[in-house]
Coordinates of C-alpha atoms and ligand atoms in Angstrom, one line a residue:
M1 CA 260.7 48.0 140.2
I2 CA 260.4 49.8 136.8
P3 CA 256.7 49.9 136.2
Q4 CA 255.1 48.8 132.9
S5 CA 253.1 52.1 132.8
N6 CA 253.1 55.1 135.1
P7 CA 250.0 57.4 135.1
K8 CA 251.4 59.4 138.1
A9 CA 254.5 60.3 136.2
G10 CA 252.3 61.6 133.5
Y11 CA 250.6 63.8 136.0
L12 CA 253.8 65.0 137.6
A13 CA 255.3 65.9 134.2
H14 CA 252.7 68.5 133.7
K15 CA 251.6 69.1 137.3
E16 CA 251.6 72.9 137.4
E17 CA 249.5 73.2 134.2
I18 CA 247.1 70.5 135.4
D19 CA 246.7 71.9 138.8
V20 CA 245.9 75.3 137.3
A21 CA 243.3 73.7 135.0
I22 CA 241.7 71.8 137.9
R23 CA 241.5 75.0 140.0
R24 CA 240.0 76.9 137.1
V25 CA 237.1 74.3 137.0
L26 CA 236.7 74.3 140.7
D27 CA 236.4 78.1 140.8
S28 CA 234.1 78.3 137.8
G29 CA 231.2 76.6 139.7
W30 CA 230.3 74.7 136.5
Y31 CA 231.1 71.0 136.6
I32 CA 229.2 69.1 133.9
L33 CA 229.1 69.9 130.1
G34 CA 230.4 73.4 130.0
Q35 CA 233.2 75.4 128.3
E36 CA 236.0 73.0 129.1
V37 CA 234.2 70.1 127.4
S38 CA 233.2 72.2 124.3
A39 CA 236.8 73.5 124.0
F40 CA 238.3 70.1 124.4
E41 CA 235.9 68.6 121.8
Q42 CA 236.9 71.2 119.2
E43 CA 240.6 70.8 120.0
F44 CA 240.5 67.0 120.0
A45 CA 238.5 66.9 116.6
S46 CA 241.2 69.1 115.1
V47 CA 244.1 66.9 116.3
V48 CA 242.4 63.7 115.1
G49 CA 241.5 65.4 111.8
N50 CA 237.8 64.8 111.8
K51 CA 234.8 67.2 111.7
W52 CA 233.6 66.8 115.3
A53 CA 234.3 65.1 118.6
I54 CA 231.8 64.5 121.4
G55 CA 233.1 63.8 125.0
V56 CA 231.5 60.8 126.9
A57 CA 232.2 59.1 130.2
S58 CA 234.5 56.2 128.9
G59 CA 235.8 54.3 125.9
T60 CA 233.3 51.6 126.5
D61 CA 230.5 54.1 126.5
A62 CA 231.9 55.7 123.3
L63 CA 231.6 52.3 121.6
E64 CA 228.1 51.7 123.0
L65 CA 226.8 55.1 121.9
A66 CA 228.5 54.8 118.5
L67 CA 226.7 51.4 117.9
R68 CA 223.4 52.9 119.0
A69 CA 223.8 56.0 116.9
L70 CA 224.4 53.7 113.8
G71 CA 221.1 51.9 114.6
I72 CA 222.6 48.7 115.9
S73 CA 220.4 47.1 118.5
A74 CA 219.6 43.8 120.3
G75 CA 220.0 40.7 118.2
D76 CA 222.2 42.4 115.5
K77 CA 225.4 40.8 114.6
V78 CA 228.6 42.8 114.8
I79 CA 232.0 41.7 113.5
T80 CA 235.1 42.4 115.6
V81 CA 238.4 40.8 116.8
S82 CA 238.8 38.6 119.8
H83 CA 242.4 39.8 120.4
T84 CA 241.4 43.1 122.1
A85 CA 240.5 44.7 125.4
V86 CA 237.4 43.0 126.6
A87 CA 235.7 46.4 126.6
T88 CA 235.4 46.3 122.8
V89 CA 233.1 43.3 123.1
A90 CA 231.5 44.4 126.4
A91 CA 230.0 47.4 124.5
L92 CA 228.2 44.9 122.2
G93 CA 226.9 43.0 125.3
R94 CA 225.4 46.3 126.6
I95 CA 223.1 46.6 123.7
G96 CA 222.4 42.9 123.3
A97 CA 224.2 42.6 120.0
T98 CA 226.0 39.4 119.1
P99 CA 229.8 39.5 118.4
L100 CA 231.2 37.6 115.4
F101 CA 235.0 37.2 115.8
V102 CA 237.6 37.3 113.1
D103 CA 241.3 36.5 113.3
I104 CA 244.3 38.8 113.4
D105 CA 247.5 39.2 111.5
P106 CA 250.0 37.3 113.7
C107 CA 252.8 40.0 113.4
R108 CA 250.7 43.2 113.6
Y109 CA 248.0 41.9 115.9
T110 CA 245.2 43.7 114.1
L111 CA 242.3 42.4 112.1
A112 CA 243.3 40.1 109.2
P113 CA 241.4 41.2 106.0
E114 CA 241.4 37.6 104.6
S115 CA 239.7 36.4 107.8
L116 CA 237.1 39.1 107.4
E117 CA 236.4 37.9 103.8
A118 CA 236.2 34.3 105.1
L119 CA 233.6 35.3 107.7
L120 CA 231.6 37.3 105.1
S121 CA 231.3 34.2 103.0
T122 CA 229.4 32.4 105.8
R123 CA 225.7 32.7 106.5
E124 CA 226.3 34.4 109.9
G125 CA 228.8 36.8 108.4
R126 CA 226.4 37.9 105.7
E127 CA 223.9 38.8 108.4
A128 CA 226.3 41.1 110.2
R129 CA 225.4 44.8 110.2
A130 CA 228.5 46.5 111.5
L131 CA 232.3 46.0 112.0
I132 CA 234.4 47.3 114.9
V133 CA 238.0 47.5 113.8
V134 CA 240.6 47.8 116.7
H135 CA 243.8 49.8 116.2
L136 CA 245.7 47.7 118.8
Y137 CA 248.9 48.7 120.6
G138 CA 249.1 52.1 118.8
Q139 CA 249.2 50.9 115.2
M140 CA 246.3 51.2 112.8
A141 CA 244.7 48.1 111.3
D142 CA 245.0 47.6 107.5
M143 CA 242.2 50.0 106.7
G144 CA 243.2 50.3 103.1
A145 CA 242.1 46.7 102.7
V146 CA 239.4 46.5 105.3
M147 CA 237.3 49.5 104.2
P148 CA 236.5 48.3 100.6
I149 CA 235.5 44.9 102.0
A150 CA 233.3 46.4 104.7
R151 CA 231.6 48.8 102.2
R152 CA 231.0 46.0 99.7
A153 CA 229.3 44.1 102.5
G154 CA 227.2 47.1 103.5
L155 CA 228.7 47.2 107.0
A156 CA 228.8 50.3 109.2
V157 CA 232.3 50.7 110.4
I158 CA 233.4 51.8 113.9
E159 CA 237.1 52.3 114.8
D160 CA 238.1 51.4 118.3
C161 CA 240.9 54.0 118.7
A162 CA 241.4 53.6 122.5
Q163 CA 245.0 52.7 122.0
A164 CA 245.7 54.9 118.9
H165 CA 245.5 58.6 119.8
G166 CA 247.6 60.3 117.1
A167 CA 248.2 57.2 115.0
T168 CA 247.8 57.6 111.3
L169 CA 247.8 55.4 108.2
D170 CA 248.8 56.9 104.8
G171 CA 248.6 60.3 106.6
V172 CA 244.9 59.8 107.6
G173 CA 244.3 59.7 111.3
A174 CA 242.8 56.9 113.4
G175 CA 239.1 57.7 113.7
C176 CA 238.8 59.2 110.2
W177 CA 238.4 56.1 108.2
G178 CA 235.1 54.5 109.3
D179 CA 231.7 56.0 110.1
L180 CA 232.7 56.8 113.7
G181 CA 235.9 56.6 115.8
C182 CA 235.9 55.8 119.6
F183 CA 238.5 56.9 122.1
S184 CA 239.2 56.2 125.7
F185 CA 241.1 58.5 128.1
Y186 CA 241.7 55.9 130.8
P187 CA 244.8 57.0 132.8
T188 CA 247.3 54.7 131.0
K189 CA 246.2 55.6 127.4
N190 CA 248.4 57.8 125.2
L191 CA 246.0 60.7 125.9
A192 CA 245.1 60.2 129.5
A193 CA 242.6 61.7 131.9
L194 CA 243.0 61.4 135.7
G195 CA 239.8 59.3 135.9
D196 CA 237.5 57.9 133.3
G197 CA 236.7 59.6 130.0
G198 CA 236.1 58.9 126.3
A199 CA 235.1 60.6 123.0
I200 CA 233.5 59.8 119.7
V201 CA 234.6 61.4 116.5
G202 CA 233.0 61.6 113.1
A203 CA 232.0 63.7 110.1
D204 CA 228.3 63.2 109.8
A205 CA 226.3 66.0 111.5
S206 CA 223.2 63.9 112.0
L207 CA 225.2 61.2 113.9
A208 CA 226.7 64.0 116.0
N209 CA 223.2 65.2 116.9
K210 CA 222.1 61.7 117.7
I211 CA 225.1 61.0 120.0
K212 CA 224.6 64.3 121.8
L213 CA 221.0 63.2 122.6
L214 CA 222.0 59.7 123.6
R215 CA 224.8 60.9 126.1
E216 CA 222.2 62.8 128.1
Y217 CA 218.9 61.1 128.6
G218 CA 217.9 61.5 125.0
W219 CA 217.2 65.2 125.7
Q220 CA 216.4 67.2 122.5
E221 CA 216.1 70.1 124.9
R222 CA 216.2 70.0 128.7
Y223 CA 213.6 67.6 130.1
V224 CA 212.3 66.6 126.7
S225 CA 213.6 63.1 125.8
T226 CA 213.2 62.1 122.1
E227 CA 215.4 59.0 122.4
F228 CA 216.1 56.4 125.1
G229 CA 219.3 58.0 126.2
I230 CA 221.7 57.3 129.0
N231 CA 224.0 59.4 131.2
S232 CA 227.5 59.4 129.7
R233 CA 229.1 62.7 130.1
L234 CA 232.8 63.7 130.1
D235 CA 233.1 66.0 133.1
E236 CA 234.6 69.5 133.1
M237 CA 237.5 68.5 135.3
Q238 CA 238.6 65.7 133.1
A239 CA 238.1 67.9 130.0
A240 CA 240.3 70.6 131.5
I241 CA 243.0 68.0 132.3
L242 CA 242.7 66.5 128.8
R243 CA 243.2 70.0 127.2
V244 CA 246.5 70.2 129.0
R245 CA 247.6 66.7 128.0
L246 CA 246.4 67.1 124.4
K247 CA 249.0 69.9 123.8
H248 CA 251.7 67.3 124.7
L249 CA 250.3 64.4 122.8
E250 CA 252.7 64.6 119.9
A251 CA 255.7 65.0 122.1
D252 CA 254.6 62.1 124.3
N253 CA 254.0 59.9 121.3
N254 CA 257.5 60.8 120.1
C255 CA 258.9 59.7 123.4
R256 CA 257.1 56.4 123.1
R257 CA 258.5 56.0 119.6
A258 CA 262.0 56.7 120.7
I259 CA 261.8 54.1 123.5
A260 CA 260.4 51.6 120.9
K261 CA 263.4 52.3 118.7
S262 CA 265.9 51.6 121.5
Y263 CA 264.1 48.3 122.2
D264 CA 264.2 47.5 118.5
E265 CA 267.9 48.0 118.4
A266 CA 268.5 45.9 121.5
L267 CA 266.4 43.0 120.1
E268 CA 267.5 43.2 116.5
K269 CA 269.7 40.1 116.6
S270 CA 267.6 38.2 119.1
A271 CA 265.1 35.4 118.5
L272 CA 262.3 37.6 120.0
A273 CA 259.8 39.0 117.5
I274 CA 259.7 42.8 117.6
P275 CA 256.6 44.7 116.6
R276 CA 256.1 44.7 112.8
R277 CA 255.3 48.1 111.3
S278 CA 252.9 48.3 108.4
P279 CA 253.9 50.4 105.4
G280 CA 252.5 53.9 105.7
A281 CA 251.6 53.5 109.4
Y282 CA 252.6 56.0 112.1
H283 CA 252.8 53.7 115.2
V284 CA 252.3 55.6 118.5
F285 CA 253.3 52.6 120.7
H286 CA 250.6 52.5 123.3
Q287 CA 252.3 49.2 123.9
Y288 CA 255.6 47.7 122.8
V289 CA 254.7 44.0 122.4
I290 CA 257.2 41.3 121.6
K291 CA 256.7 37.6 121.0
A292 CA 258.7 35.1 122.9
L293 CA 258.5 31.3 122.6
N294 CA 259.7 31.0 126.2
R295 CA 257.8 34.0 127.5
E296 CA 257.5 33.0 131.1
K297 CA 261.3 32.6 131.4
L298 CA 261.9 36.0 129.9
R299 CA 259.2 37.5 132.1
A300 CA 260.8 36.0 135.2
Q301 CA 264.3 37.2 134.2
L302 CA 263.0 40.8 133.6
K303 CA 261.2 40.7 137.0
A304 CA 264.4 39.5 138.7
N305 CA 266.1 42.6 137.2
G306 CA 263.4 44.8 138.6
I307 CA 261.4 45.2 135.3
A308 CA 257.6 44.9 135.3
T309 CA 255.9 43.5 132.3
L310 CA 252.3 42.8 131.4
V311 CA 250.4 40.6 128.9
H312 CA 247.9 42.3 126.8
Y313 CA 246.0 40.1 126.9
P314 CA 246.5 36.6 128.5
F315 CA 243.2 35.3 127.1
A316 CA 241.4 36.2 123.9
V317 CA 237.8 37.4 124.4
H318 CA 236.3 34.2 123.1
Q319 CA 238.3 32.3 125.7
Q320 CA 236.6 34.2 128.5
P321 CA 233.8 32.4 130.3
A322 CA 231.3 35.1 129.4
Y323 CA 232.0 35.1 125.7
A324 CA 232.8 31.4 125.1
N325 CA 229.7 30.9 122.9
P326 CA 230.5 28.8 119.7
C327 CA 228.0 31.0 117.8
F328 CA 230.5 33.9 118.2
Q329 CA 233.1 32.1 116.0
P330 CA 232.0 31.0 112.6
V331 CA 235.6 31.1 111.4
P332 CA 238.7 29.7 113.1
L333 CA 241.0 32.0 115.1
P334 CA 244.4 30.2 115.0
H335 CA 246.5 33.4 115.1
T336 CA 244.5 34.9 118.0
E337 CA 244.9 31.7 120.0
A338 CA 248.6 31.4 119.2
V339 CA 249.7 34.9 120.1
V340 CA 248.2 35.0 123.5
K341 CA 250.7 32.5 124.7
Q342 CA 253.7 34.4 123.4
I343 CA 253.1 38.1 123.7
L344 CA 254.7 40.3 126.3
S345 CA 254.3 44.1 126.8
L346 CA 257.5 45.9 127.9
P347 CA 257.5 49.1 130.0
I348 CA 256.6 52.0 127.8
F349 CA 255.4 55.5 128.9
P350 CA 256.8 58.9 128.0
E351 CA 258.5 59.6 131.3
L352 CA 260.5 56.3 131.4
S353 CA 264.0 57.6 132.4
R354 CA 267.1 57.1 130.3
Q355 CA 268.6 55.0 133.1
D356 CA 265.6 52.7 133.3
R357 CA 265.5 52.3 129.6
E358 CA 269.2 51.3 129.6
T359 CA 268.5 48.7 132.4
I360 CA 265.7 47.2 130.2
V361 CA 267.8 47.3 127.0
S362 CA 270.8 45.6 128.7
T363 CA 268.6 42.9 130.4
L364 CA 266.9 42.2 127.0
S365 CA 270.3 41.9 125.3
L366 CA 271.5 39.4 127.8
F367 CA 268.4 37.2 127.5
D368 CA 269.4 35.7 124.2
S369 CA 272.8 34.6 125.2
N370 CA 271.4 31.9 127.6
Ligands
PLP1 C1 240.9 50.9 127.1 C2 240.2 50.3 125.9 C3 238.8 50.4 125.8 C4 237.8 50.8 126.9 O1 238.0 52.1 127.4 P1 237.5 52.4 128.9 O2 237.7 53.9 128.9 O3 238.3 51.7 129.9 O4 236.0 52.1 128.9 C5 238.2 49.9 124.7 N1 238.9 49.3 123.7 C6 240.3 49.2 123.8 C7 241.0 48.6 122.7 C8 240.9 49.7 124.9 O5 242.3 49.6 125.0

């Protein structure tokens, strides 16, 4: 079976370098918040193009700490999309904030600016304090339209960049548009740890200071808590691994883009909808997502040919039992509800072999003829 993603192949591709990095940490005797984390934070901030980066324990933690650093707390309303990893919304649940969902663009799958405007004209929308924009599948949301709307409404803006390491829009990186950018280094992401990890990026020094306190018990100095902090640290081992992987991020993203191009060519004349690129956007293809009216048939045919696929995601967040609260949706979400029935994520990871790619391309090309 050709897998849909392959974290082990990502490790094996850089095994020697990663093994050396792991041994270096083991031998150092220093395992939490040391030189590897500081070095990674500097290197990552520079690749993203923002002033600073702070390593934390996961992408979900990054979102929670970003919200808390911006002063969002229990009872506050925060706008986001329902077509996302549930983690985006779980972070709101952790601090007791209320999500308000807006719809997506049906071809790019990211936040629809006109739906944001519609929400902001409702009473609930006007009460919102912050916005989490998700750069889904590797392409940035329409920040050129979103930022002015958000600023006019006085919203703090957090970018969920968990699927967008290295993505840019008009030359400006994911994580450099809003107040804070949040990344995950879960093993299938474009920049992957071999375990959990995350980071927050930003430009404001006082926010950086606040997040550093929050990630370690609110400690201003050791044993002196000036905030109600938590424990959310990126460990030295993952930081050392991430430093290796970061050097290959651009090449890895280029591999993903080349695979996307070959799928585009195979599907050009088919009835399947290929991912639409936004003008000025550099898409890093965390996922290659097509839309098919008869998705289950296509999925079964790919499976019969030894090709695994996934659906990201089969249900929107507001369709999940835990989040099915009518208060969360002051505006209708027709595109969100339509796309979940049609989307399909094809295999995409940098180490996908030429031969496997050809198998996928030829199976896709056949599909349309029947
Ligand atoms: C992966 C992901 C997260 C959560 O990251 P974790 O490291 O698993 O906590 C958040 N948002 C999106 C869009 C993601 O894809």
